[in-house]
GROMACS .gro file of C-alpha atoms in nm:
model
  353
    1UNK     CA    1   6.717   6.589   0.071
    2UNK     CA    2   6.998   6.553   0.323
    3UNK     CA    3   7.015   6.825   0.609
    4UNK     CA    4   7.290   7.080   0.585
    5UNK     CA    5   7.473   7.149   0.881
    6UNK     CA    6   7.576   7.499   0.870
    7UNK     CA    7   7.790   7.513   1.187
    8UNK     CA    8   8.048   7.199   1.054
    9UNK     CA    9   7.998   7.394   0.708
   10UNK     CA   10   8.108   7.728   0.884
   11UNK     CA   11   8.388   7.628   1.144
   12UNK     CA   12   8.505   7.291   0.978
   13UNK     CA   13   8.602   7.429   0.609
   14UNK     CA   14   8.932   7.506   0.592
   15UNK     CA   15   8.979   7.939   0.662
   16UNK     CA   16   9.142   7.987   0.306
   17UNK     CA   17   8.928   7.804   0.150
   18UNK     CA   18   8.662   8.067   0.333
   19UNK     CA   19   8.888   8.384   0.221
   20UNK     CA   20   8.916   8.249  -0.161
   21UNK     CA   21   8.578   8.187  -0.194
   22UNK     CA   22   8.518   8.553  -0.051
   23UNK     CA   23   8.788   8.729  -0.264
   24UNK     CA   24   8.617   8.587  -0.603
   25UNK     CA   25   8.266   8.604  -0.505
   26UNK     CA   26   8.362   8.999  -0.376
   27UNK     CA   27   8.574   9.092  -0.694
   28UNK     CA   28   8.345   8.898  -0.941
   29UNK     CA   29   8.033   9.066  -0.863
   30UNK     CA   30   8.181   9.428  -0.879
   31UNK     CA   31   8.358   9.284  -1.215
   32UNK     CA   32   8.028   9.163  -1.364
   33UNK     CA   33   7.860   9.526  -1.215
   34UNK     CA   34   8.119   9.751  -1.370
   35UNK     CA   35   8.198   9.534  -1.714
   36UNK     CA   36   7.807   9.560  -1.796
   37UNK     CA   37   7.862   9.970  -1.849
   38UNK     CA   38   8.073   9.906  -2.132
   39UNK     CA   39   8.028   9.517  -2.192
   40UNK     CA   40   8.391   9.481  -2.109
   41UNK     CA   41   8.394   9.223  -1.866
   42UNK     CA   42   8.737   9.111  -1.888
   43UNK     CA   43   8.874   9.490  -1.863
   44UNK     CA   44   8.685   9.530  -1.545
   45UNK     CA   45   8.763   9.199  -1.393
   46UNK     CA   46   9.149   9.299  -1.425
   47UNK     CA   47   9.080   9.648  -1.283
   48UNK     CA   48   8.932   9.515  -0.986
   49UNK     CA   49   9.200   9.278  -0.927
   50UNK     CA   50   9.456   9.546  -0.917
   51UNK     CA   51   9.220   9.712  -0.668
   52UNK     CA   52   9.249   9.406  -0.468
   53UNK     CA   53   9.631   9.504  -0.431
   54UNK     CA   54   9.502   9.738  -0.198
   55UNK     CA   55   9.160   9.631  -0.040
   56UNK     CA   56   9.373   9.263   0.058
   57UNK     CA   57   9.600   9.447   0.301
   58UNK     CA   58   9.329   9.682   0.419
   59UNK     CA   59   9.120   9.417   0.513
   60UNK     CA   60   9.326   9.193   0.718
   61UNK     CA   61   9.481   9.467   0.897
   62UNK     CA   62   9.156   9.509   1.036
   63UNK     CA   63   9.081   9.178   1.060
   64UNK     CA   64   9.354   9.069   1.239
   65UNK     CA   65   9.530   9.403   1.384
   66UNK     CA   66   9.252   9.602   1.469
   67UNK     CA   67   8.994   9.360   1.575
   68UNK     CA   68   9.173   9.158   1.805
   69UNK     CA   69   9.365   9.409   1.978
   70UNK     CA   70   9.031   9.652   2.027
   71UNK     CA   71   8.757   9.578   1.922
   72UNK     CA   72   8.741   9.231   2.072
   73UNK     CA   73   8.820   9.444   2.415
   74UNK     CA   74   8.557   9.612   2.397
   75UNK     CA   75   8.750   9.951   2.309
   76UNK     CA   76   8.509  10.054   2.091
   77UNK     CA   77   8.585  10.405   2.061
   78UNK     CA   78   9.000  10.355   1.996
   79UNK     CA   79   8.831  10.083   1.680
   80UNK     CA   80   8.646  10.346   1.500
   81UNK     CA   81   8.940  10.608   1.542
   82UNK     CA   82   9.191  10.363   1.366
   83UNK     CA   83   8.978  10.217   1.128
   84UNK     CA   84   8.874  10.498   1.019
   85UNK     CA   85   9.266  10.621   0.967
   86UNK     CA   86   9.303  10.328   0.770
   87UNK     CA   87   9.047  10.365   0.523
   88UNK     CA   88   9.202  10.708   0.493
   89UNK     CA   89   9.542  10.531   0.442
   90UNK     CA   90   9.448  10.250   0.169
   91UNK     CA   91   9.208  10.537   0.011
   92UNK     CA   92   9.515  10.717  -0.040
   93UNK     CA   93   9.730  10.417  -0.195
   94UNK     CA   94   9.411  10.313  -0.400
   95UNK     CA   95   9.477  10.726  -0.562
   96UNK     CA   96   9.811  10.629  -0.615
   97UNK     CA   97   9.743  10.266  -0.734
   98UNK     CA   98   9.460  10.464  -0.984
   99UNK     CA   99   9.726  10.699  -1.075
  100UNK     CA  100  10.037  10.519  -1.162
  101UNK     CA  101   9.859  10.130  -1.261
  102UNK     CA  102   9.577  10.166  -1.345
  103UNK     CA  103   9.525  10.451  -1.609
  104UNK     CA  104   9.835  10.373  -1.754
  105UNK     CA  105   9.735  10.041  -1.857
  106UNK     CA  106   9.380  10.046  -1.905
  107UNK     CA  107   9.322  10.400  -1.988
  108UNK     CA  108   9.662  10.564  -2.176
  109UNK     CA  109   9.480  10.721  -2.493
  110UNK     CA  110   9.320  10.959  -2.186
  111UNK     CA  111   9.507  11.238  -2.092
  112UNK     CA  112   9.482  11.311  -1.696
  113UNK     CA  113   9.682  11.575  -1.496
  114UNK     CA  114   9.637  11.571  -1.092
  115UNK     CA  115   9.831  11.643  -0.817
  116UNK     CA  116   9.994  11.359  -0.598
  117UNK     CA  117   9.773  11.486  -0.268
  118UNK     CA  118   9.421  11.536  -0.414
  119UNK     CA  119   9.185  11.544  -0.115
  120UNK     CA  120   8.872  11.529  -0.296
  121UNK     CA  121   8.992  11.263  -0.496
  122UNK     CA  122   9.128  11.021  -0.192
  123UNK     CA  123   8.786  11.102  -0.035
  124UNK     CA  124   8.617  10.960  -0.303
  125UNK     CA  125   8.832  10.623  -0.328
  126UNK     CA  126   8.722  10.537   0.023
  127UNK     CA  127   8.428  10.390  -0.173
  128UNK     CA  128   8.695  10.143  -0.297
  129UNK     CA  129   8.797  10.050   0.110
  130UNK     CA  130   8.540  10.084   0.314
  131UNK     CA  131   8.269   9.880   0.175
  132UNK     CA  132   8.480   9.558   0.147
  133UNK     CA  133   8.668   9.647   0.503
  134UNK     CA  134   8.318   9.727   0.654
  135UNK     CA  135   8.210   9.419   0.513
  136UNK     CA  136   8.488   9.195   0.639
  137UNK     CA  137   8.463   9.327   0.978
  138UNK     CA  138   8.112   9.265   1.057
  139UNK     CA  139   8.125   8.912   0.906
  140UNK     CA  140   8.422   8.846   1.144
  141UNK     CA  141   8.267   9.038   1.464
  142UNK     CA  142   7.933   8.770   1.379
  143UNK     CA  143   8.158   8.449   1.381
  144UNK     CA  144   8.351   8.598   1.698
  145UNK     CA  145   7.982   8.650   1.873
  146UNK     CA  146   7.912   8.333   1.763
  147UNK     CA  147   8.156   8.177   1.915
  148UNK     CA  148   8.117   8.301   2.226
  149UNK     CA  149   7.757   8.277   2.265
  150UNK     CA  150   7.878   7.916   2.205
  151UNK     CA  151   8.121   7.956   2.448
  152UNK     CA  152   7.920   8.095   2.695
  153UNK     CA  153   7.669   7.804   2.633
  154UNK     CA  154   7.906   7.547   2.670
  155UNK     CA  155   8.039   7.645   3.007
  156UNK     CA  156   7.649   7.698   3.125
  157UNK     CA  157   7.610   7.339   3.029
  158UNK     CA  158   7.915   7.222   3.183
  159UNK     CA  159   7.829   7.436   3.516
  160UNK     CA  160   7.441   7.265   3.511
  161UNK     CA  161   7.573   6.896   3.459
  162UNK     CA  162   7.861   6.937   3.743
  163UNK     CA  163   7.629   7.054   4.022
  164UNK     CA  164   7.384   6.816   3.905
  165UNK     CA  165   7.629   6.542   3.913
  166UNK     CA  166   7.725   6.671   4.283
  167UNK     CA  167   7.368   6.722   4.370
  168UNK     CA  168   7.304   6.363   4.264
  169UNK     CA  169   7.582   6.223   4.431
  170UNK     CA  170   7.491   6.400   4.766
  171UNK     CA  171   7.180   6.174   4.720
  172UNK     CA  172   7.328   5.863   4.809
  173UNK     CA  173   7.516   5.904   5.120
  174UNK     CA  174   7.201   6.099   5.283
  175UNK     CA  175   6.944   5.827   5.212
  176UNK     CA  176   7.231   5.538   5.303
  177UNK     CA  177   7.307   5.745   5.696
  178UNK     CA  178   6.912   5.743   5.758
  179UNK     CA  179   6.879   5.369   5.666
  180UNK     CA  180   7.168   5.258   5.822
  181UNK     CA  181   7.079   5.430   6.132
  182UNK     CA  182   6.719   5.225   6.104
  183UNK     CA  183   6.909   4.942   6.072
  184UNK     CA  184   7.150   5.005   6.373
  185UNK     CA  185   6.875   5.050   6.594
  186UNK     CA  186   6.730   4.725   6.494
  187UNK     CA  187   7.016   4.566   6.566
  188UNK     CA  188   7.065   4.713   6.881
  189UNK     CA  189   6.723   4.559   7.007
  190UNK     CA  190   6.843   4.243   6.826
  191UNK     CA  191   6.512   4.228   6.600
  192UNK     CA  192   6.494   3.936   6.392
  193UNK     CA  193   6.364   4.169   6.129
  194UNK     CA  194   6.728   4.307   6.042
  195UNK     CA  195   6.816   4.050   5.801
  196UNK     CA  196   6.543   4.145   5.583
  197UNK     CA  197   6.615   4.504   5.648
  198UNK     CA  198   6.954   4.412   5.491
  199UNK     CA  199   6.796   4.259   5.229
  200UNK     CA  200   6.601   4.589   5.112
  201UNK     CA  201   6.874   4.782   5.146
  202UNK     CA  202   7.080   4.537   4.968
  203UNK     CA  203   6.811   4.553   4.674
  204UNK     CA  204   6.793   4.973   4.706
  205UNK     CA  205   7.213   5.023   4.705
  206UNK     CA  206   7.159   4.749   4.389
  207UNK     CA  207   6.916   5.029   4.177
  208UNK     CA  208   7.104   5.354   4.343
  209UNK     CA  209   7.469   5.232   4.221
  210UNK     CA  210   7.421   5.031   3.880
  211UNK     CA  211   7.073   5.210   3.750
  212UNK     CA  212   7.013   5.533   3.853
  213UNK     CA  213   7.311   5.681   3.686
  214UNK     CA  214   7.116   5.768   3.341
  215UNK     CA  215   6.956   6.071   3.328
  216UNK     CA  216   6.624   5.967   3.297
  217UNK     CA  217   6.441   5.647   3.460
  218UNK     CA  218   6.126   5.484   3.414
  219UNK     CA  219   5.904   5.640   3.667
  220UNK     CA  220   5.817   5.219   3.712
  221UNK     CA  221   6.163   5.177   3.838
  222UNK     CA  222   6.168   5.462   4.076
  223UNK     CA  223   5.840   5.370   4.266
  224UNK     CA  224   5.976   4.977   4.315
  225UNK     CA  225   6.254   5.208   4.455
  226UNK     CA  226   5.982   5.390   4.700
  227UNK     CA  227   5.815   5.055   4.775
  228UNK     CA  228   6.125   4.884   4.896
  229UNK     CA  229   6.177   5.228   5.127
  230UNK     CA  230   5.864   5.224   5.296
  231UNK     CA  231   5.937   4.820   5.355
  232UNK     CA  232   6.230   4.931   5.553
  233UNK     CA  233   6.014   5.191   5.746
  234UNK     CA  234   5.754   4.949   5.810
  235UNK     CA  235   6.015   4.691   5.938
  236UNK     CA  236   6.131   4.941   6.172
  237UNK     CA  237   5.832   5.144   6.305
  238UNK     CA  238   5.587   4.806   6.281
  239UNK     CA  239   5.213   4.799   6.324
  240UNK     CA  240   5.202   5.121   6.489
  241UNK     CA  241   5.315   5.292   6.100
  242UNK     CA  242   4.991   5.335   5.871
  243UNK     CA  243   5.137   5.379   5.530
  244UNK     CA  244   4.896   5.437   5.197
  245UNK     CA  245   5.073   5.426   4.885
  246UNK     CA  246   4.807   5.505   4.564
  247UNK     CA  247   4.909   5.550   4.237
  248UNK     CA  248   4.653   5.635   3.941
  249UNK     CA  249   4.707   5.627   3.564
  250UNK     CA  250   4.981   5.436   3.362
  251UNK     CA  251   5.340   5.442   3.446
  252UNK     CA  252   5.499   5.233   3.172
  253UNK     CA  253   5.548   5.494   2.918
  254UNK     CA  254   5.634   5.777   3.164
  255UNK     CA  255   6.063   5.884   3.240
  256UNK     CA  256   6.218   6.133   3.478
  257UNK     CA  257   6.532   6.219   3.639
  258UNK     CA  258   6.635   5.979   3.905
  259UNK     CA  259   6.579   5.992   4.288
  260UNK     CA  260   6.364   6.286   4.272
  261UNK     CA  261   6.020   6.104   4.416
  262UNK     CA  262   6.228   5.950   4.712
  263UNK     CA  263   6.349   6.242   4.918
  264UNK     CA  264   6.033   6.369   5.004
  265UNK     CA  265   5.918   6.015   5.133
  266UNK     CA  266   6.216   5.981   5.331
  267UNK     CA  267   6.169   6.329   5.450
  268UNK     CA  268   5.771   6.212   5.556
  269UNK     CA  269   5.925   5.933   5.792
  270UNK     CA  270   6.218   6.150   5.908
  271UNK     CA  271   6.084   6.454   6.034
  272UNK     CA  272   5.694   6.318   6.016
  273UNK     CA  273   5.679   5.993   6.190
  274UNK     CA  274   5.774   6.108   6.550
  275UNK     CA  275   5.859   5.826   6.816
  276UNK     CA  276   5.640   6.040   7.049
  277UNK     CA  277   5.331   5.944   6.861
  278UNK     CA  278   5.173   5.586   6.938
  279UNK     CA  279   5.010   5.602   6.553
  280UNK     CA  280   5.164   5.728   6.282
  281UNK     CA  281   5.066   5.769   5.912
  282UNK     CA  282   5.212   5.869   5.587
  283UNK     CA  283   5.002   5.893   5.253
  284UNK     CA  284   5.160   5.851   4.925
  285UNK     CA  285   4.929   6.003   4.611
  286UNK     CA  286   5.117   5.972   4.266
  287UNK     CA  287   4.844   6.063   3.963
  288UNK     CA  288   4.934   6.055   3.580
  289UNK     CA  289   4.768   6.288   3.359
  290UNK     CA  290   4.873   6.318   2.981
  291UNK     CA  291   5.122   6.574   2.986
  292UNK     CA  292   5.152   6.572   3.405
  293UNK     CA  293   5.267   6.445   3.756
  294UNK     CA  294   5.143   6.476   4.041
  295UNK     CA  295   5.278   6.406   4.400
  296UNK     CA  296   5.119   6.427   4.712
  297UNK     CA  297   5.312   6.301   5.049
  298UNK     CA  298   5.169   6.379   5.338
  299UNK     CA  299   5.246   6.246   5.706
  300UNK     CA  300   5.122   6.315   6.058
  301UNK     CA  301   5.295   6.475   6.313
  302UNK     CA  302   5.363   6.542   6.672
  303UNK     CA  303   5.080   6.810   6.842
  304UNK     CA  304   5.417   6.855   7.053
  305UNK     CA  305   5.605   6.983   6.741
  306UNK     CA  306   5.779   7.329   6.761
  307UNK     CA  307   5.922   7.541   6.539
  308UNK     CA  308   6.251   7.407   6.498
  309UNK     CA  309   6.104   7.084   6.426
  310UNK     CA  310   5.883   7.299   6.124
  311UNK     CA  311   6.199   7.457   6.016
  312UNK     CA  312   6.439   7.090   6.019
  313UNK     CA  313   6.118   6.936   5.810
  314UNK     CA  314   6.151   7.218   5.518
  315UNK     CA  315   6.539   7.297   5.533
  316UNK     CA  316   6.664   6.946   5.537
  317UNK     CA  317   6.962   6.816   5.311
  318UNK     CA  318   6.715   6.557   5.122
  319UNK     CA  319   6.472   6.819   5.045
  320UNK     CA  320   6.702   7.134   4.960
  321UNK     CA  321   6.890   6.910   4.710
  322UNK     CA  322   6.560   6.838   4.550
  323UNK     CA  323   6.385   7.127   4.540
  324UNK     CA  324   6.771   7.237   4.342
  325UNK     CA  325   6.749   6.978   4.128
  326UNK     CA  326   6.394   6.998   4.070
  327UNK     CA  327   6.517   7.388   3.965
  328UNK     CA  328   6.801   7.288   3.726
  329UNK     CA  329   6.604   6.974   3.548
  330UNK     CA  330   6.261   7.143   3.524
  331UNK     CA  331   6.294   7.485   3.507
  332UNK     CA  332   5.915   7.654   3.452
  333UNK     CA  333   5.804   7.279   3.457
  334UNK     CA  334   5.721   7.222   3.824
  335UNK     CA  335   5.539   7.337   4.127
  336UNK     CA  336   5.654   7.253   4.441
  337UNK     CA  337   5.435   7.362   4.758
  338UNK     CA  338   5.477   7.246   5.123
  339UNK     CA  339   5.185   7.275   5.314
  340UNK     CA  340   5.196   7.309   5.715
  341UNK     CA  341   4.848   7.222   5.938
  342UNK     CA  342   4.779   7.164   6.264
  343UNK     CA  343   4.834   6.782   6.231
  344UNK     CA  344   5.038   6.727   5.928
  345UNK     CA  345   5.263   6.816   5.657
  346UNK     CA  346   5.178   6.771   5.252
  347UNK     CA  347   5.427   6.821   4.989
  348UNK     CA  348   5.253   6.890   4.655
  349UNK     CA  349   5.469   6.797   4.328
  350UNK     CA  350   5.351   6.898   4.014
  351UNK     CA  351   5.604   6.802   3.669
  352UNK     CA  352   5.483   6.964   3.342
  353UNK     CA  353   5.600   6.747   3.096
   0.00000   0.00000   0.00000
C-alpha cells in the first residue's frame, strides 16, 4: 500500500478545492443530522444551504480579517472581543435570514409572530455561527502553527548547515599555515626531505579539496588522511619524534563527518611536541566498538611548560572549531575530555553512534 504524504496532500491541493470539500462535508453532515428527525433529507439539505448564506461570510471574515490582522499578532485579547461581535452580528442576520427565507418557504402553513430585535432568539442562533466559525478558526490557527514550526525549522537547519559549512571551511586554511610553515623551515635548512614533504601535502590538499566535501566519510579515508600527517611530522621532527598510531576493530563499514579526527593530532604536534625536548612522543589510540568510537591522543610535553602554553593547547583555532562541530553534528552523542598531567596531555573522544 503506497505511503500517503499528508504534508504535499495538505499544502499542495489546490485552497478551493480545500474550502469545497469543507463546505459539503460541513453542510452535509448537519443535513443528514437534521433530515433524520423527520426523514426529510432533501428539506434539510436546502435549509442548511440557505444557512450557509450567512455562516460563508462569517467565516472568512474571520479567517481572513480577523486572523491575520490579530490574532496572528498575537493580540489575543482585541481577537476574542471582535469575534465575538461577529458571531453576535451573523447571529442576528441568521434571525433575519430564519425570519424572512426560511419560514416562508419551508414552513408557510405555520403561523409565527416575533419582533424584528428578539434577543433571546439571536442568542440562540449563535449555535448556527459559532460552531462552524470556531471550527474554521482553529483549523486555520493549526495550518498557520504549522507552518511556522516549519518555518522555524527550516531557518534552524539553514543556520546549522551555514556555520558548519564556515566551520568546515576554517579547517583548511589552519591545517595548510601549520604545514606550510613545516615545510618552510625545511626548506630553510635546505633538507632533502622537502620534496617528499611536498608530496604529502600534495596527496592531503588532494583528499581535503575533492573528497572531504560530503558530509560523511569513511572513517578508512580519514585515518590515510592522519597517516600522511604524521609522515609530514616525522619528516620534520626526525628520529628524535616517537609516534604510535593503534587502531583496533574494523573500519570498513564505519562513516563520520570529515576532518574531525585530524585537529586533535595536529594539535598533539603543535602545542605537544616542543623543540625544547630532545624526545618527543605522541600516541594515537582509535578503538571500534559496535555502536562506538573511541579516540585517545596523547603527547608529551615540556616540564618547562607554563600556563599560557596549557591555555594555547586547549583554546586553539583547530580544537575550538572541533569541539563546535563536534556540538552541532553530535549533539548528546559525544564526550570530549582533555586531560592535563605532569608530563602530558590526552584528549579522550568518545562518538555514540
Amino acid at each position: 500500500m503506497p505511503k500517503i504524504n499528508f504534508e504535499k496532500l495538505l499544502f499542495h491541493t489546490p485552497r478551493l478545492l480545500w474550502h469545497v470539500l469543507f463546505w459539503v462535508i460541513y453542510i452535509s453532515f448537519f443535513a443528514i443530522v437534521y433530515g433524520s428527525f423527520e426523514e426529510n433529507y432533501g428539506k434539510f439539505f436546502l435549509i442548511q444551504l440557505t444557512d450557509a448564506l450567512v455562516q460563508v461570510p462569517a467565516v472568512y471574515i474571520a479567517l481572513y480579517v480577523l486572523m491575520p490582522k490579530y490574532l496572528f499578532k498575537e493580540k489575543f485579547g482585541q481577537f476574542f472581543v471582535y469575534l465575538v461581535l461577529l458571531i453576535l452580528l451573523f447571529s442576528m442576520l441568521a434571525w433575519f435570514e430564519y425570519l424572512y427565507i426560511q419560514h416562508p418557504i419551508f414552513w408557510p402553513q405555520d403561523s409565527f409572530q416575533s419582533p424584528l430585535i428578539n434577543v433571546g432568539k439571536i442568542l440562540k442562533y449563535t449555535t448556527k455561527i459559532y460552531p462552524v466559525v470556531v471550527l474554521a478558526v482553529v483549523a486555520k490557527w493549526f495550518k498557520y502553527w504549522y507552518i511556522e514550526q516549519k518555518r522555524t525549522q527550516q531557518l534552524a537547519e539553514d543556520k546549522l548547515e551555514a556555520e558548519l559549512k564556515f566551520l568546515k571551511a576554517q579547517v583548511h586554511p589552519h591545517f595548510l599555515f601549520n604545514t606550510l610553515n613545516n615545510l618552510y623551515a625545511l626548506t630553510l635548512k635546505q633538507s632533502k626531505e622537502a620534496p617528499e614533504m611536498v608530496l604529502k601535502l600534495s596527496e592531503l590538499l588532494n583528499y581535503m579539496l575533492y573528497e572531504c566535501n560530503a558530509d560523511k566519510v569513511q572513517l578508512k579515508k580519514e585515518l590515510e588522511l592522519v597517516q600522511d600527517y604524521i609522515a609530514l611530522e616525522k619528516v620534520r621532527y626526525g628520529d628524535r619524534l616517537n609516534v604510535n598510531f593503534n587502531v583496533q576493530g574494523n573500519t570498513a563499514s564505519i562513516e563520520l563527518s570529515p576532518l574531525l579526527i585530524l585537529p586533535f593530532v595536529e594539535n598533539a604536534f603543535k602545542h605537544g611536541v616542543s623543540e625544547e625536548l630532545d624526545e618527543s612522543w605522541v600516541s594515537i589510540e582509535l578503538e571500534l566498538k559496535e555502536k562506538s568510537l573511541t579516540l585517545k591522543v596523547e603527547n608529551s610535553k615540556s616540564n618547562n611548560g607554563n600556563h599560557e602554553d596549557r591555555f594555547a593547547y586547549k583554546q586553539g583555532i583547530g580544537l575550538k572549531n572541533v569541539k563546535r562541530r563536534l556540538e552541532l553534528l553530535y549533539p548528546e552523542k559525544h564526550d570530549l575530555n582533555i586531560l592535563d598531567s605532569s608530563d602530558s596531555y590526552l584528549v579522550v573522544l568518545k562518538l555514540f553512534f
